[in-house]
Every structure is written in C-alpha cells, then in structure tokens.
C-alpha cells in the first residue's frame, strides 16, 4: 500500500512539476512576446516603423513605400543574347549594365504588401521565378510570396540567355548557364532587399499620356483581322498610352516611378553583340541620371523602371519594313520581298545606326514619362490586394459565349514562328502568315520530334505545326504547361501580370475585361495596366481573329486560338476574387515543376588566361591619342582576360572607368563607368587563350574640357594542375589625354 501510495504520490509530483514547467514556459513566452519587438520579417511589421512615433491621422493613411535597384548583368562574353534566337548573336562586351528595379508598397498599417520588380532581361522564366521565390521565403518567411510578388522583364533582346528550364529555350541558350541565372536571381533579391530596407511613409500618384512617333504595328495585316467595329474605337493600331506611377515620401521627396508602355525593346538589332538594356533601359538611365544628380549610372536612391506591356506586335523600328536589297516597301501580309523573299524584309529605326535609334526612341519615352511624372496629381489611395493562381494552360475550358465552349491546346509553334519578324528575320527561309506546312520540314519534324497527334493538330487549327513542343519531353518538357496568372490592386490601380507578349488588341480586350469585371462587382473606375513578360515565358498571345492569319505572333501563340479567351476568363476570376474579397477561396492550382537540368551546357568553359610574352594583363596595347575634341571617340586597347571571370566576382563593379584629373585636389575623379551609354567595352578572343579588351568613350558635347584617362578592370584565371582555379583582379590605365572644345 505504502509502496503504491508513494508511487501514486510521485506520479502527482511529476504532474505538478510538468505543470510548473509549462506555466514557466508560458509566462516566459508571454514576457518575451510583450517586451521583445517582433522580428519584422516573420510578422510583416517593420520594427523600425513600429518604433517610430505613432503616425498622425494623415500619415496613417499613407502607404509604406520602398524602392531598390541592383545589378543583374551576368556574363558579357561568349553567352548567347536572349530574344532573337540568332546563334551568331553571342555577347562580346557591354554597352550598358542591366538592372533589377524593385518597388514595395504596403498598407498604411503594414498589414499587406505587394512587390513589383522590373528587370532589364528578355523575360522572366519559370526557373528564375521559382528560385527567387525560394530565396525570398528563406530570407523573409511568409512576407514575400508567390501571390504578392510580380516579376516582369523589360524584354531587352540584348541581355544574356541561359536562365531557362524548358528544352526549347535551352536549345537557343546553349543550355542552362548558371552565371546568367545567378546574376539575375541575386540582382532581383538584392533590389528587393534594398527596397525592403528603404521603406518609408509615402504617397502614390498616377498619370497617363501619349507617346507619339515611337512605335509601329509590325503585323498590321493581323490587326486588320479584328472586327471593324472594335478597331473603330481606337485611333491607332498600337497603344500609345503610357501610364506612370509616381512615388514620393510624406515630405514630397521623390522616390521613384514605374512606367508601363507597349514597345518591343528591339531598337538594337540581331547583329548587336554588346550587352545592353535597349530603348526602355535607356529611358531608365536618362531618368535616373536626371534625378540622381552627380551620381554615376546605377547609383543613387531614385529608381525609375520602364516596364513592358502589351508589346507583342509593337516595333520601335518606325521606318517600317523595307527590302534591304531593293529598298522597296514590304509592308504586305507575308512581309515578303519580290527578290529574296521574306529574309530580305526588315524594319529599321529612325537613327543613323542601331545605338542612335535606341537613344532616339528611349529619349522620346523618357521625355513623356518625365512630363507625366512632374504633373502627376491623381493620388492613388485605398487597400492593396493580390491574387495568384497556377493554371495548367494545356487544357483550359473556355466559355466563349452562352452556347459555345473552346479549349486551349498542348503547346506548339507554327511555321511562321521560324520566319521571325521584320525586327529580326529567322535564320531559315520561312515566310510569315503561312497556313500550309512544307513537305520537307514536315518530314524532318515528324522524324525528329514525332508527328503531332490529330487532337493537337485540330486544336491548333489553322496553325500548321512546325514544332510539336507539347507532346515531347526529351530530355525535359519543351514548353511550360503550368503558368502563373496574377493580379494586384493598389487602390484604383490594377496590375495584371501576363506570362507572355500580348498583342495590342489582346491587351485592350484583357484590360477592358478586368475593368468591367470590377465594375460588375461595384468597383468603378479601375486603372488597369498590363505588365508583360511576367513570371513564366509562354511566347505570344494574339486575338482569335489575328490567330487565323498566322503571322509570327499567331504562330507563337502556343496554347492555340483560344489562348486569349482563356486568359481573359482567368483574369476575370482573379478580379472577381479581389472585388468580392474571396481571394482566399481561389484554388491554388498545380505547382509548376522545378526541372533538374543536368544536360551538359554547350557553353565552353573558361580556359586559363594568357598574356603575350613580356606583357602583363592590363598592359596598354594601343594607347589613347594625346588630345580629342568633343564628339570624337577616345579609345584604348589592353591585354585582356575573359570577362566571364568577373561576372561571378562579388566585388567587380565595372569593366571600365573614364576619369578626370581634378586640378585642385590632384585626384582622379570617376566620371563614367560601363553602365554609361557613352562608353563601350569590347572583348576580343585571340589565339592561345590570349584576348584583348577595347574601351571606347564617345565624348559628349557637354563634357568639361580637361585632362582624362581610361581604366580597364578585369580578372584573369590561373589554373594549376590538380588545383582549384584562382582568379586575380587587375587593372590597366591609359595615358592621360586632353579633351578640348570642337
Ligand atoms: C528564300 O525563298 C525565296 C522564295 O521562296 C527565294 O526567292 C530566296 O532566294 C530564298 N532565299 C534563300 C537564302 O534561300
Ligand atoms: C543592324 O543595324 C546596323 C546599324 O547599327 C546595320 O548596319 C545592320 O544592317 C542592321 N542589321 C539588321 C539585320 O537589321
Ligand atoms: C496538364 O494537363 C495535361 C492535359 O490534361 C496533362 O496531360 C498534364 O499532365 C498536366 N500537367 C501537369 C503538370 O499537371
Ligand atoms: C458564339 O461563338 C461561336 C464561336 O466563336 C460563334 O460562331 C457564334 O456566332 C457565337 N454565338 C453568339 C450568340 O454570339
Ligand atoms: C488522323 O488523321 C488522319 C488524316 O486525317 C487519319 O488518316 C488518321 O486515321 C487519324 N488518326 C487517328 C489516330 O485518328
Ligand atoms: C539532379 O540530377 C542529378 C543527375 O541525375 C542527380 O545527381 C541530382 O541529385 C539531382 N538533383 C536534384 C536536386 O534532384
Ligand atoms: C556635338 O557637336 C557637334 C559640333 O557642333 C555636332 O556636329 C554634333 O551633332 C553634336 N553631337 C550631339 C550628340 O549633339
């Protein structure tokens, strides 16, 4: 009995002890919760902001706004450029740096946040997005997520390729190029970090205006297929409207802007080999240089993003299509020249060469944006919302009208895809607007990729299928099946993140559908903008009518004739969920795959660099002249090393500087870097692992006369047998030269 009792007693003791311990833990936890400020990244509250004095009534209505910019250039040599799919277009240097620009807006009480990122890249790929979201999760927990982060590409065709996981893009990128991918992932994350750290109370203003004489429709014949009654409602076959979102802090200090405008950044054509951000990037550069006075390009707190929109059929090459052999116009349904066929039909920009054209178009975009920014007075207020879904785009059932349904298809590219466009013709002799296959290519195709199933052929009708990408998966899926659809609202501004390139009329239909969906739920007057090239790349989206004539954009509408109708239905769904406050009930959809791409890349490795006998890396091979007039080009050539060595070096900032001698201090002052549009860096590979680097400075008329020098910065690689490669930084310096007035 005593024994039992003792045992019983000890049980009670244990229970009491456990209770005591539990109570201690609970009270300690309570103490911790009460007295230690919550970590902002797990709670969604910024501790700095919480500690600030309680905002006044006016302040408490202001958003929290953060802006950030970070480099995402990546390797500038030997890597294919993304956009034209031209195998000869392999990077050989840099004209301007590429940046990721991030904007965070939070509710006044920081209960909700949205992040918009615009990066100077061809497009956002699914692989890129998956990696960014994964890193954001490990860094910020649940603060920045799948649903409240939009990633958009400007669509420059002069950025490094290689950050894709689907086979079709691996083929044109020489595989998966980790340095390209890492540079973009790191740049995006860093820009978000900077925006996150810079969050401050501020206000948003919206403004809209027209940009004239900067675009043409490059498939006017397709546009004409749209119903006349619909076309009559618009004065132009491109959208000339630019939308600007201006951000200022509570004291009126300018923080940044996002501009959305529909234009292809293809002022630089498919012969360009210098990495750069094209016309939209040039507009960003001009705006940031103006607002960050006295700072080098890429520096300063003001951030200006020029983001893409419904640019699918919009070209900046406003001289229009001409036969390059005979000079006559080839503005016809097939973009076809009497002599030489489609390969001869090209459009050029307004300038003397492609860089000049880039600057002319970029300048026009900048000037309008600056006007709209300066005059913006319509304030954006009201709650934030974000809605996101993953959708299997290969089998979306679309309710076309009360009686008819349609279906999207497994992805496939038509013949006209291979024709390219008048902004960059294809490498083979294909012609746009082809409704019939070609027996030769049909045979090649059927042998190599397998004949498309009857179902897929019927589904894509009238598209003759050239690449049956939806029914092959060797070595990996060729095209995405799962895509992101995503919508933000910031007060009366709605941002629709579209995973591809909408044509002009497709964009108009989608904007209108979203606006009317909001209206049907009692939310009037939404300003809907299309953000292009977001989240995952799925080529083009034309209207059903444009699809019927199968020019390039239609042949590249990979999910078939009802692709646009499907997106309209899906985005209506997102708008409805936001308007009716039922976002939490939206099905999340099937998660996209993270493909373990292991196939060998075709990009050659970097061999150890070699300097010529009795020379060192950075030695001057061809020096500057003693004197230049403004408007001339100062140039120097150095013993070089592969620029790919520098791409992954965290401390590497620029391949070049142009420096001015300051008489008073006796110091050299950096005036330009490689982000400047007045400098160019060319790398030329020689024999036996030798190479040269040439730096050019196109001396602007506004330069201060004085003494200057050029410097070159690089890293050379040393590889000893059985040892890890080593990278050594070096620099080269030109002689001093004088710049005088003309
Ligand atoms: C392309 O085809 C057209 C006619 O179809 C022909 O005139 C032209 O010579 C061809 N060009 C090449 C490079 O084969
Ligand atoms: C690209 O532009 C350059 C001028 O910068 C021009 O010489 C060349 O012919 C153009 N090439 C194509 C394919 O448009
Ligand atoms: C998408 O749908 C197609 C057709 O129903 C199906 O074959 C495919 O497995 C789906 N893909 C994924 C990733 O769920
Ligand atoms: C419904 O759509 C089909 C297919 O586009 C079309 O043929 C038909 O005329 C439409 N019906 C109505 C009532 O609009
Ligand atoms: C596919 O279509 C062709 C021609 O229209 C026909 O001969 C063939 O039997 C069809 N195949 C299947 C599996 O239905
Ligand atoms: C990727 O594939 C390779 C080779 O098939 C394998 O060794 C590796 O573990 C895979 N990685 C992941 C993350 O699945
Ligand atoms: C610079 O000035 C020269 C001489 O006045 C002129 O010919 C040239 O067009 C100017 N360049 C620019 C870019 O303004």
PDB file of C-alpha atoms and ligand atoms in Angstrom, residues 392-395 407 410 477 481-482 590-593, ligand 3:
ATOM      1  CA  UNK A 392      -2.466  24.124 -66.472  1.00  0.00           C
ATOM      2  CA  UNK A 393      -2.742  26.108 -69.722  1.00  0.00           C
ATOM      3  CA  UNK A 394      -2.859  22.988 -71.876  1.00  0.00           C
ATOM      4  CA  UNK A 395      -6.475  22.193 -71.081  1.00  0.00           C
ATOM      5  CA  UNK A 407     -10.312  24.723 -75.194  1.00  0.00           C
ATOM      6  CA  UNK A 410      -0.924  21.469 -75.696  1.00  0.00           C
ATOM      7  CA  UNK A 477       9.434  19.276 -71.213  1.00  0.00           C
ATOM      8  CA  UNK A 481       2.292  23.528 -69.015  1.00  0.00           C
ATOM      9  CA  UNK A 482       1.752  25.310 -65.716  1.00  0.00           C
ATOM     10  CA  UNK A 590      -0.986  22.752 -59.779  1.00  0.00           C
ATOM     11  CA  UNK A 591       2.556  23.676 -58.760  1.00  0.00           C
ATOM     12  CA  UNK A 592       4.988  24.081 -61.674  1.00  0.00           C
ATOM     13  CA  UNK A 593       7.889  21.631 -61.847  1.00  0.00           C
TER      14      UNK A 593
HETATM   15  C1  LIG B   3      -1.686  19.430 -67.687  1.00  0.00           C
HETATM   16  O1  LIG B   3      -2.790  18.922 -68.371  1.00  0.00           O
HETATM   17  C2  LIG B   3      -2.464  17.921 -69.341  1.00  0.00           C
HETATM   18  C3  LIG B   3      -3.708  17.598 -70.131  1.00  0.00           C
HETATM   19  O2  LIG B   3      -4.773  17.310 -69.288  1.00  0.00           O
HETATM   20  C4  LIG B   3      -1.882  16.729 -68.639  1.00  0.00           C
HETATM   21  O3  LIG B   3      -1.515  15.738 -69.570  1.00  0.00           O
HETATM   22  C5  LIG B   3      -0.641  17.188 -67.886  1.00  0.00           C
HETATM   23  O4  LIG B   3      -0.108  16.125 -67.122  1.00  0.00           O
HETATM   24  C6  LIG B   3      -0.947  18.349 -66.950  1.00  0.00           C
HETATM   25  N1  LIG B   3       0.306  18.840 -66.438  1.00  0.00           N
HETATM   26  C7  LIG B   3       0.564  18.940 -65.141  1.00  0.00           C
HETATM   27  C8  LIG B   3       1.941  19.389 -64.755  1.00  0.00           C
HETATM   28  O5  LIG B   3      -0.284  18.727 -64.298  1.00  0.00           O
END
